[in-house]
XYZ file of C-alpha atoms in Angstrom:
682
model
C -29.303 -6.232 -19.605
C -29.583 -2.975 -21.510
C -27.774 0.383 -21.139
C -30.578 1.580 -19.503
C -30.266 -1.047 -16.524
C -26.637 0.046 -16.032
C -25.893 2.755 -13.122
C -25.141 6.015 -14.565
C -21.300 7.248 -15.294
C -19.309 9.106 -13.035
C -18.962 11.409 -15.967
C -22.323 11.849 -17.920
C -22.372 11.295 -21.460
C -23.115 15.162 -22.281
C -20.132 16.381 -20.195
C -16.915 16.804 -22.260
C -13.790 16.245 -19.967
C -10.120 16.165 -20.703
C -8.871 12.684 -21.155
C -6.033 12.890 -23.592
C -3.119 14.841 -22.483
C 0.752 15.065 -22.906
C 1.475 14.246 -19.260
C -1.217 11.159 -19.395
C 0.657 9.885 -22.460
C 3.969 10.059 -21.052
C 2.965 8.499 -17.691
C 0.954 5.939 -19.258
C 3.972 4.900 -21.498
C 6.539 4.939 -19.024
C 4.314 2.929 -16.207
C 3.612 0.529 -19.305
C 7.481 -0.361 -19.375
C 7.883 -0.374 -15.813
C 5.220 -2.887 -15.047
C 6.034 -4.904 -18.259
C 9.397 -5.351 -16.693
C 7.944 -6.265 -13.300
C 5.505 -9.132 -14.617
C 8.088 -10.335 -16.889
C 10.012 -11.221 -13.781
C 6.924 -12.607 -12.155
C 5.402 -14.511 -14.893
C 8.897 -16.224 -15.532
C 9.181 -17.126 -12.003
C 5.832 -18.440 -11.303
C 3.800 -18.875 -14.514
C 1.107 -16.344 -13.360
C 0.749 -12.708 -13.964
C -1.567 -10.369 -12.157
C -3.462 -7.422 -13.392
C -1.642 -4.048 -12.880
C -4.596 -1.862 -13.432
C -5.089 -1.173 -9.773
C -1.576 -0.411 -8.834
C -1.231 1.869 -12.052
C -4.386 3.615 -11.069
C -2.650 4.357 -7.434
C 0.604 5.387 -8.916
C -1.372 7.616 -11.510
C -3.402 9.212 -8.688
C -0.396 9.925 -6.770
C 1.707 11.469 -9.773
C -1.318 13.392 -11.163
C -2.001 15.206 -7.793
C 1.277 17.022 -8.510
C -0.523 19.004 -11.275
C -2.957 21.758 -10.834
C -6.049 20.072 -12.785
C -6.071 16.513 -13.594
C -9.138 14.668 -14.023
C -10.512 11.214 -13.420
C -10.856 10.280 -16.976
C -7.217 11.479 -17.509
C -6.201 9.188 -14.571
C -8.383 6.401 -16.381
C -6.157 6.861 -19.661
C -2.965 6.307 -17.703
C -3.905 2.993 -16.121
C -5.362 2.006 -19.547
C -2.046 2.571 -21.119
C -0.157 1.134 -17.891
C -1.983 -2.069 -17.866
C -1.301 -2.861 -21.307
C 2.583 -3.340 -20.430
C 1.739 -6.159 -17.824
C -0.710 -7.935 -20.054
C 1.603 -7.847 -23.542
C 4.500 -9.407 -21.524
C 2.336 -12.435 -20.605
C 1.975 -13.189 -24.218
C 5.720 -12.918 -24.930
C 6.971 -14.607 -22.102
C 4.584 -17.641 -22.337
C 5.768 -18.458 -26.024
C 9.294 -16.730 -27.253
C 11.653 -17.973 -24.478
C 11.039 -21.645 -26.039
C 12.968 -20.351 -28.977
C 15.783 -19.967 -26.998
C 15.256 -23.099 -25.080
C 15.125 -25.178 -28.106
C 18.156 -23.313 -29.260
C 16.440 -21.672 -32.429
C 17.971 -18.312 -30.969
C 20.926 -17.779 -29.216
C 19.552 -14.821 -27.308
C 16.293 -12.638 -27.340
C 16.148 -10.875 -31.041
C 15.163 -7.461 -30.775
C 13.396 -6.998 -34.006
C 11.210 -9.950 -34.378
C 10.298 -9.597 -30.799
C 9.270 -5.849 -30.916
C 7.380 -6.875 -34.413
C 5.356 -9.811 -32.718
C 4.713 -7.774 -29.685
C 3.382 -4.586 -31.282
C 1.413 -6.752 -34.150
C -0.065 -9.047 -31.715
C -1.005 -6.261 -29.556
C -2.391 -3.795 -31.957
C -4.550 -6.716 -33.420
C -5.641 -7.717 -30.123
C -7.190 -4.242 -29.630
C -8.543 -4.471 -32.937
C -10.375 -7.595 -32.485
C -12.105 -6.538 -29.464
C -13.442 -3.257 -30.682
C -16.504 -4.961 -32.271
C -17.150 -7.042 -28.960
C -17.212 -4.078 -26.634
C -20.919 -3.445 -26.767
C -21.817 -7.116 -26.588
C -19.659 -7.911 -23.525
C -19.879 -4.743 -21.525
C -23.345 -3.235 -22.188
C -25.421 -6.014 -23.137
C -23.962 -9.027 -21.374
C -24.078 -9.615 -17.739
C -20.557 -9.962 -17.205
C -18.747 -9.047 -13.823
C -15.190 -7.801 -15.209
C -13.999 -7.826 -11.479
C -10.695 -5.798 -11.902
C -12.332 -3.438 -14.496
C -14.948 -2.364 -11.737
C -12.507 -2.569 -8.778
C -10.170 -0.289 -10.688
C -12.999 2.249 -11.204
C -13.890 1.952 -7.430
C -10.152 2.943 -6.835
C -10.183 5.916 -9.422
C -13.565 7.301 -7.790
C -12.204 7.138 -4.251
C -9.269 9.093 -5.542
C -11.155 11.587 -7.502
C -13.883 12.958 -4.811
C -13.214 16.522 -3.749
C -14.551 18.235 -0.857
C -16.101 20.800 -3.796
C -18.936 18.274 -4.537
C -19.475 20.481 -7.760
C -16.373 19.113 -9.178
C -16.008 15.232 -8.539
C -13.927 14.658 -11.319
C -10.597 16.198 -10.203
C -7.787 14.147 -8.376
C -6.403 16.223 -5.919
C -7.663 14.791 -2.427
C -5.746 12.919 0.496
C -7.172 9.194 -0.595
C -4.876 9.591 -3.625
C -1.844 10.557 -1.617
C -2.755 7.591 0.930
C -3.029 4.969 -1.980
C -0.053 6.197 -3.436
C 2.260 5.883 -0.301
C 0.635 2.671 0.400
C 2.021 1.091 -2.577
C 5.389 2.816 -2.292
C 5.815 1.319 1.240
C 5.070 -2.024 -0.066
C 7.129 -1.793 -3.022
C 9.986 -0.811 -0.655
C 9.121 -3.888 1.702
C 9.103 -6.282 -1.379
C 12.451 -4.739 -2.846
C 14.385 -4.596 0.707
C 13.469 -8.461 1.063
C 15.007 -8.840 -2.517
C 17.903 -7.026 -1.560
C 18.663 -8.904 1.450
C 17.788 -12.224 -0.262
C 19.845 -12.061 -3.512
C 22.614 -9.464 -2.900
C 23.574 -9.668 0.641
C 22.212 -13.174 1.146
C 21.241 -12.974 5.023
C 17.864 -14.195 3.944
C 17.488 -17.541 2.067
C 15.540 -17.882 -0.984
C 14.131 -20.951 -0.012
C 14.026 -23.788 2.126
C 13.978 -27.459 0.895
C 14.729 -31.123 1.589
C 14.992 -34.497 -0.233
C 14.818 -37.415 1.937
C 14.520 -41.369 1.269
C 12.105 -42.506 3.613
C 10.899 -46.243 4.374
C 14.098 -47.981 3.363
C 14.195 -45.932 0.199
C 10.585 -46.900 -1.090
C 9.293 -43.342 -0.522
C 11.227 -40.578 -2.143
C 10.159 -37.311 -0.514
C 10.832 -33.948 -1.996
C 9.421 -30.882 -0.666
C 10.264 -26.764 -0.440
C 8.920 -23.519 -0.128
C 10.270 -20.145 -1.857
C 10.465 -17.183 0.649
C 8.944 -14.474 -1.496
C 6.875 -11.631 -0.744
C 5.729 -11.088 -4.258
C 4.348 -14.800 -4.376
C 2.328 -13.816 -1.003
C 0.785 -10.933 -3.262
C -0.086 -12.896 -6.168
C -1.942 -15.736 -4.068
C -3.681 -12.803 -2.075
C -4.966 -11.055 -5.373
C -6.162 -14.400 -7.193
C -7.864 -15.439 -3.860
C -8.134 -18.654 -2.031
C -9.776 -20.576 -4.553
C -7.297 -20.369 -7.220
C -4.474 -20.364 -4.596
C -5.757 -23.672 -3.209
C -5.952 -25.283 -6.679
C -2.325 -24.144 -7.677
C -1.294 -25.644 -4.370
C -3.122 -28.735 -4.999
C -1.498 -29.284 -8.351
C 1.748 -28.892 -6.365
C 0.724 -31.572 -3.804
C -0.061 -33.951 -6.892
C 2.976 -33.274 -8.771
C 5.322 -33.288 -5.937
C 4.356 -34.998 -2.908
C 2.310 -37.700 -4.576
C 3.683 -38.166 -7.878
C 7.275 -38.057 -7.216
C 7.062 -41.189 -4.674
C 4.909 -42.997 -7.040
C 7.059 -42.305 -9.887
C 10.161 -43.586 -7.805
C 8.042 -46.709 -6.873
C 7.004 -47.844 -10.327
C 9.920 -46.444 -12.485
C 12.988 -46.761 -10.045
C 15.167 -48.636 -12.534
C 14.382 -46.179 -15.360
C 15.115 -43.365 -13.211
C 18.352 -44.744 -11.974
C 19.487 -45.347 -15.598
C 18.556 -41.704 -16.593
C 20.830 -40.140 -13.942
C 23.513 -42.541 -14.414
C 23.562 -45.031 -11.321
C 24.689 -48.503 -12.489
C 21.930 -51.273 -12.385
C 22.241 -53.191 -9.032
C 23.533 -50.511 -6.903
C 22.140 -50.991 -3.318
C 19.997 -47.756 -2.362
C 22.116 -47.596 0.766
C 25.201 -46.588 -1.255
C 23.255 -43.603 -3.072
C 24.983 -40.277 -2.191
C 22.670 -37.291 -1.422
C 23.598 -36.008 -4.755
C 22.322 -38.998 -6.475
C 19.220 -39.010 -4.417
C 18.667 -35.318 -5.349
C 19.052 -36.185 -9.074
C 16.520 -38.972 -8.843
C 14.022 -36.776 -7.273
C 14.334 -34.054 -9.760
C 13.974 -36.378 -12.772
C 11.150 -38.250 -11.139
C 9.550 -34.749 -10.662
C 10.199 -33.822 -14.519
C 8.278 -36.810 -15.467
C 5.321 -35.700 -12.985
C 5.103 -32.457 -14.754
C 3.932 -34.165 -17.973
C 0.552 -34.682 -16.194
C 0.273 -30.777 -15.984
C 0.830 -30.943 -19.690
C -2.116 -33.175 -20.128
C -4.132 -31.342 -17.898
C -3.420 -28.079 -19.769
C -4.055 -29.566 -23.097
C -7.611 -30.511 -22.076
C -8.236 -27.361 -20.288
C -7.284 -25.314 -23.328
C -9.553 -27.359 -25.775
C -12.539 -27.137 -23.075
C -12.223 -23.364 -22.652
C -12.779 -23.078 -26.488
C -15.464 -25.537 -26.566
C -17.538 -24.148 -23.378
C -17.484 -20.347 -24.827
C -18.374 -21.058 -28.378
C -21.844 -20.263 -27.658
C -21.724 -17.149 -25.586
C -19.019 -15.904 -27.987
C -20.891 -16.222 -31.206
C -23.929 -14.634 -29.534
C -21.808 -11.487 -28.502
C -20.368 -11.412 -32.033
C -24.036 -11.389 -33.351
C -25.169 -8.667 -30.844
C -22.439 -6.271 -32.021
C -23.311 -6.721 -35.456
C -26.631 -5.683 -34.953
C -25.710 -2.739 -32.855
C -23.046 -1.453 -35.651
C -26.098 -2.072 -38.147
C -28.602 -0.187 -36.107
C -26.220 2.611 -35.522
C -25.231 2.857 -39.195
C -29.144 2.727 -40.268
C -29.995 5.652 -37.898
C -29.308 8.738 -40.263
C -28.460 11.939 -38.100
C -28.529 9.831 -34.889
C -26.024 11.252 -32.666
C -23.675 8.349 -31.144
C -23.164 9.145 -27.400
C -19.447 9.973 -26.446
C -19.447 7.207 -23.872
C -20.466 4.770 -26.587
C -18.180 6.026 -29.406
C -15.859 3.294 -30.326
C -13.071 3.453 -32.969
C -14.980 3.179 -36.352
C -15.381 -0.579 -37.409
C -14.149 0.534 -40.984
C -10.779 1.821 -39.582
C -10.514 -1.565 -37.531
C -11.130 -3.436 -40.770
C -8.319 -1.186 -42.610
C -6.080 -1.746 -39.680
C -6.341 -5.467 -40.169
C -5.897 -5.587 -43.917
C -2.886 -3.252 -43.528
C -1.308 -5.869 -40.845
C -1.598 -8.614 -43.351
C 1.797 -7.522 -45.218
C 4.049 -7.272 -41.765
C 2.303 -10.480 -40.604
C 3.442 -12.437 -43.848
C 6.982 -11.187 -43.814
C 7.443 -11.862 -39.981
C 6.258 -15.452 -40.775
C 8.353 -15.412 -44.059
C 11.684 -14.572 -42.442
C 10.995 -16.915 -39.297
C 11.024 -19.891 -42.097
C 14.665 -19.136 -43.035
C 15.489 -21.257 -45.823
C 12.651 -23.458 -45.936
C 11.910 -24.266 -49.842
C 8.066 -23.557 -49.678
C 8.202 -21.062 -47.324
C 5.936 -18.499 -49.452
C 2.852 -20.914 -49.196
C 3.558 -21.584 -45.564
C 3.869 -17.885 -44.346
C 0.683 -17.230 -46.534
C -1.100 -19.983 -44.383
C 0.152 -18.766 -41.291
C -0.911 -15.349 -42.036
C -4.463 -16.557 -42.407
C -4.256 -18.629 -39.136
C -3.156 -15.727 -37.209
C -6.046 -13.638 -38.471
C -8.704 -16.441 -37.786
C -7.238 -17.887 -34.675
C -6.357 -14.255 -33.374
C -9.841 -12.987 -33.620
C -11.428 -16.310 -31.881
C -9.151 -16.338 -29.193
C -9.026 -12.800 -28.495
C -12.707 -13.041 -28.318
C -12.347 -15.916 -25.889
C -9.882 -14.021 -23.694
C -12.134 -11.098 -23.841
C -14.926 -13.023 -22.646
C -13.193 -14.700 -19.780
C -11.806 -11.459 -18.620
C -15.574 -10.509 -18.018
C -16.097 -13.779 -16.148
C -13.120 -14.227 -13.996
C -10.843 -11.120 -14.478
C -7.453 -10.777 -16.037
C -5.482 -12.150 -13.233
C -7.318 -15.500 -13.630
C -7.686 -15.253 -17.319
C -6.603 -18.804 -18.783
C -4.472 -17.238 -21.397
C -1.740 -20.087 -21.156
C -4.775 -22.582 -22.207
C -5.717 -20.535 -25.332
C -2.052 -20.673 -26.217
C -1.905 -24.491 -25.916
C -4.746 -25.064 -27.774
C -3.140 -22.316 -30.580
C 0.228 -24.656 -30.410
C -1.525 -28.285 -30.798
C -3.977 -26.982 -33.804
C -1.333 -25.041 -35.659
C 1.433 -27.674 -35.011
C -0.828 -30.390 -36.407
C -1.880 -28.368 -39.425
C 1.756 -27.068 -40.266
C 2.865 -30.814 -39.575
C 0.555 -31.913 -42.366
C 1.886 -29.229 -45.041
C 5.726 -29.290 -44.206
C 6.178 -33.042 -42.859
C 8.748 -33.733 -40.325
C 11.912 -34.664 -42.286
C 15.054 -32.665 -42.813
C 14.598 -28.841 -42.458
C 10.985 -29.077 -41.872
C 11.474 -30.870 -38.175
C 13.777 -27.798 -37.193
C 11.716 -25.074 -38.687
C 8.315 -26.301 -37.949
C 8.420 -25.525 -34.366
C 9.959 -22.408 -34.638
C 6.934 -21.480 -37.048
C 4.629 -22.791 -34.363
C 5.967 -20.631 -31.485
C 6.290 -17.484 -33.978
C 2.497 -17.972 -34.488
C 1.818 -18.689 -30.701
C 3.675 -15.834 -29.618
C 1.573 -13.435 -31.985
C -1.973 -15.142 -31.050
C -0.800 -15.428 -27.181
C -0.312 -11.519 -27.279
C -3.181 -10.767 -29.104
C -5.367 -12.551 -26.403
C -3.655 -11.284 -23.672
C -4.238 -7.667 -24.553
C -7.877 -8.392 -25.856
C -8.654 -9.482 -21.995
C -6.797 -6.319 -20.614
C -8.545 -4.063 -23.203
C -12.099 -5.473 -22.415
C -11.163 -4.987 -18.571
C -9.861 -1.427 -19.101
C -13.142 -0.435 -21.354
C -15.378 -1.767 -18.460
C -13.637 0.667 -16.047
C -13.962 3.348 -18.649
C -17.897 2.558 -18.853
C -18.246 2.907 -15.013
C -16.575 6.245 -14.990
C -17.925 7.732 -18.296
C -14.789 7.523 -20.486
C -14.540 7.625 -24.496
C -14.084 4.161 -25.689
C -11.947 5.224 -28.963
C -9.700 7.142 -26.646
C -9.069 4.605 -24.483
C -8.549 2.156 -27.322
C -5.810 4.628 -28.333
C -4.203 4.550 -25.211
C -4.128 0.730 -25.163
C -1.996 0.999 -28.515
C 0.230 3.438 -26.677
C 0.665 0.884 -24.047
C 1.355 -1.997 -26.264
C 4.112 0.100 -28.337
C 5.867 1.496 -25.311
C 6.115 -2.022 -23.558
C 7.033 -3.721 -26.711
C 10.095 -1.570 -27.087
C 11.559 -2.709 -23.911
C 10.545 -6.522 -23.259
C 13.400 -7.775 -25.475
C 15.814 -5.844 -23.093
C 14.266 -7.095 -19.994
C 14.286 -10.739 -21.001
C 17.851 -10.563 -22.335
C 18.907 -9.166 -18.663
C 16.961 -11.807 -16.930
C 18.233 -14.659 -19.022
C 21.833 -13.507 -18.433
C 21.161 -12.879 -14.709
C 19.152 -15.921 -13.662
C 18.397 -18.052 -16.860
C 14.949 -18.507 -18.290
C 14.169 -22.083 -18.398
C 17.682 -23.001 -18.619
C 21.038 -21.971 -16.602
C 22.049 -18.743 -17.178
C 25.127 -18.632 -19.730
C 26.936 -16.182 -17.764
C 25.735 -16.874 -14.317
C 25.239 -20.822 -14.066
C 25.076 -20.805 -10.329
C 21.990 -18.712 -10.328
C 18.479 -20.636 -9.787
C 16.909 -20.144 -13.235
C 13.432 -18.557 -13.927
C 11.293 -21.550 -14.519
C 9.074 -20.098 -17.470
C 6.902 -23.142 -17.396
C 4.412 -22.210 -20.073
C 7.545 -21.560 -22.574
C 8.675 -24.720 -21.433
C 5.466 -26.555 -22.175
C 5.270 -24.782 -25.619
C 8.846 -26.105 -26.554
C 7.814 -29.753 -25.526
C 4.510 -29.662 -27.472
C 5.687 -28.126 -30.498
C 9.129 -30.292 -31.102
C 7.271 -33.439 -29.859
C 4.391 -33.068 -32.523
C 7.125 -32.526 -35.028
C 8.933 -35.557 -34.218
C 11.205 -35.323 -31.123
C 8.702 -37.593 -29.541
C 6.172 -36.764 -26.501
C 6.091 -39.480 -23.570
C 2.110 -39.965 -23.379
C 1.979 -42.039 -20.263
C 2.096 -39.201 -17.960
C 0.010 -37.028 -20.308
C -2.757 -39.299 -20.485
C -2.672 -39.333 -16.772
C -3.283 -35.555 -17.098
C -6.192 -35.889 -19.499
C -7.875 -38.099 -16.966
C -7.353 -35.544 -14.379
C -8.611 -32.852 -16.304
C -11.889 -34.803 -17.127
C -12.424 -35.371 -13.267
C -11.807 -31.519 -12.521
C -14.528 -30.752 -15.470
C -17.023 -32.858 -14.117
C -16.478 -31.546 -10.611
C -16.275 -27.850 -11.916
C -19.890 -28.342 -13.541
C -21.233 -29.730 -10.337
C -20.127 -26.834 -8.575
C -21.458 -24.386 -11.106
C -24.899 -26.024 -10.898
C -24.795 -25.594 -7.060
C -23.961 -21.977 -7.498
C -20.999 -22.652 -5.237
C -18.044 -20.042 -5.216
C -15.593 -23.062 -4.911
C -14.708 -24.103 -8.508
C -12.485 -26.284 -10.137
C -10.910 -24.459 -13.116
C -8.347 -26.903 -14.905
C -5.447 -24.748 -15.873
C -5.196 -23.654 -12.106
C -4.197 -27.319 -11.195
C -2.370 -27.799 -13.975
C 0.039 -24.720 -13.587
C 0.384 -26.270 -10.049
C 1.571 -29.554 -11.069
C 3.976 -27.994 -13.716
C 5.422 -25.791 -11.091
C 7.862 -26.368 -8.449
C 5.821 -27.119 -5.192
C 7.735 -24.255 -3.092
C 6.269 -21.624 -5.435
C 2.804 -22.748 -4.749
C 3.283 -22.730 -0.918
C 3.527 -19.043 -0.540
C 0.695 -18.336 -3.140
C -1.364 -20.615 -1.044
C -0.644 -18.612 2.056
C -1.410 -15.538 0.438
C -4.879 -16.727 -0.635
C -5.503 -17.668 3.129
C -4.914 -14.369 4.020
C -7.367 -12.845 1.550
C -9.654 -15.315 2.906
C -9.282 -14.410 6.320
C -9.638 -10.734 5.509
C -12.729 -11.488 3.745
C -14.443 -13.490 6.213
C -13.685 -11.101 9.191
C -14.870 -8.016 7.146
C -18.001 -9.643 5.906
C -20.019 -7.950 8.618
C -18.617 -4.636 8.296
C -20.181 -1.604 6.371
C -20.032 -1.654 2.835
C -17.791 1.035 2.776
C -15.070 -0.433 4.973
C -15.276 -3.636 3.026
C -14.478 -1.749 -0.214
C -11.681 0.054 1.733
C -10.311 -2.989 2.982
C -10.450 -4.582 -0.296
C -8.495 -1.727 -1.947
C -5.948 -1.495 0.774
C -5.098 -5.428 0.533
C -5.087 -5.047 -3.473
C -2.730 -2.253 -3.227
C -0.143 -3.655 -0.627
C -0.009 -7.105 -2.518
C 0.496 -5.072 -5.931
C 3.183 -3.142 -4.156
C 5.071 -6.440 -2.882
C 4.834 -7.893 -6.630
C 5.997 -4.908 -8.010
C 8.892 -3.966 -5.605
C 10.335 -7.586 -5.598
C 9.822 -7.832 -9.395
C 11.664 -4.623 -10.224
C 14.495 -5.410 -7.691
C 14.698 -8.765 -9.524
C 15.427 -7.023 -12.716
C 17.998 -4.586 -11.118
C 19.538 -7.512 -9.270
C 19.892 -9.359 -12.787
C 21.503 -6.426 -14.150
C 24.161 -6.271 -11.196
C 24.502 -10.103 -11.626
C 25.508 -9.436 -15.247
C 28.064 -6.600 -14.507
C 29.339 -8.033 -11.234
C 29.592 -11.856 -12.272
C 29.692 -13.984 -9.287
C 29.694 -11.159 -6.707
C 26.235 -11.844 -5.308
C 25.278 -12.851 -2.658
C 27.712 -11.735 -0.311
C 26.837 -14.593 2.272
C 26.324 -18.184 1.591
C 23.212 -20.001 2.452
C 23.042 -21.588 5.919
C 20.578 -22.844 8.383
C 20.520 -19.273 10.029
C 19.856 -17.581 6.849
C 17.021 -20.012 6.192
C 15.287 -19.110 9.556
C 15.774 -15.450 9.096
C 14.137 -15.633 5.620
C 11.125 -17.626 7.104
C 10.786 -14.946 9.722
C 11.198 -12.272 7.124
C 8.187 -14.010 5.309
C 6.176 -14.090 8.000
C 6.732 -10.442 8.916
C 5.606 -9.851 5.638
C 2.365 -11.506 5.996
C 1.278 -10.077 9.435
C 2.229 -6.760 7.806
C -0.299 -7.314 4.814
C -2.951 -8.835 7.088
C -2.669 -6.133 9.996
C -2.147 -3.031 7.497
C -5.333 -4.316 5.774
C -7.517 -5.088 8.813
C -6.496 -1.478 10.160
C -8.330 0.043 7.287
C -11.973 1.708 8.509
């Protein structure tokens, strides 16, 4: 596909339009901070993050309506900066909590976290600049969220005066902003009634011993509007696979684990050998089920390991072709003396990118050097880690950018990239450092530092490509978007450590809260996995039996996925979605599945409608789902602050059968609201 085959941009290249303004800069930075906080909560809760470009665009349109002249390209700049916060936080929460969980850090250290986030994020932008032409202009990639965001901005930027379609002053912008606020309010109210007052239960669960103790049943559902929104956005295919993973890990894995390993499980939880099952207390059955489930999570670990490696193998050829295409385009531009580069094709100059990468070597080295503490050969190890960061960072950022074009930012398997980073870097550092003495402790720390940097880079790379696709549709100037992506990275990096400290104290991240131990911890599945892999490779030991089962499951899924790909089917079997489902508690996957079902029903019932109605309903559903996520997540952060200030004060009411019924009723109301509000759009 060449540039001439693409539809013309909304704002032609020959037209110069305001893009960078003070109000766009301030609004973009603020939204980046807010969305980073919201996605930190959701990502730590469920292990998935969703693209924030569409809600950022809606908020931007709503706010910029207050100014007399605001352009569609200025709006695009705001969402570019804002969405960077959501992406950057994914790179941090998937890795850095492992340092606290392995007791390398006592809390979330501000300086190192800001340095990792800023350097990783900025390099993620830099690594994808040479790939923009190849992946957006030349390749036939969908970039679904980038195109959808452009449609939202186009809808909000059409005046009755058709001579000026670029200004944002119409009623559609106001409607979208109001819709987002109402949904956010609904999600926030649900959180307050649940966590603060306690009139709604946060979940329904049961653990039962059936068939004379031969079948150990463990089932639950988390009552969360945000997870309904996550399921709606990722769609039925991904939501179903996450749910299937939950079924494999909990409804199948736990009973089988009990059948074959009952004696070992009893020993682990402290039940004396020979104790009749009829004498087990409810607490002991609960402990047995929990331990059995923890073992089954390792199936997800094995599947994720294979999934991460497979992602790299399957993308090697298209990635290499993309790099070659970009280099050819750059040489053609350089050789064309006097040839003017169009505004809509003007990237940050490649020599600036090279200088930036060279400058980054110094802070990269010192970050890794300090992370190694008193290790005697840390000069050599820090130098090698710096090289690994630049090499792996570019490779994995390129993979993330390509995957964003295929499946979008919300479905981008960043965790798979990070798993591959952890495994490869841990094996390399193990050979260099060994696993004796200080190396056994500092080796896993070094691995997590490197993984945090690379994961942040990859997460921003995928978001950057998605935003640049949106700008390509609208007629934005690429180098200006790249600057605003950096603005969003810096703004988010400054607040992420504060947010994680608050969430860790209010709920606990992957462990009980040190000051609020009765709260249900945020699961932080990816960070727990990174901890287990890094410490296991460096000598703590990995229990391979369940991981081998995960390997086998992943191979089956790869075969099924390739069959579906050849058939041209929309139903696919991406490994990482199933693996995340296995690793998560079943209760989290149930509302995600429900959200995916609602999205499927809406899509099916809208299929015969006009194209305009389909687009309107798609936009409405995404805005409401995004609002539910943002509202609950932001209130979750505020509740964590309140829990720290007033320790033990919440919830005001205790959980009971009535609160569980009310919680279920509340979640059903949210589902009906999402469905009916979306279907009423015409």
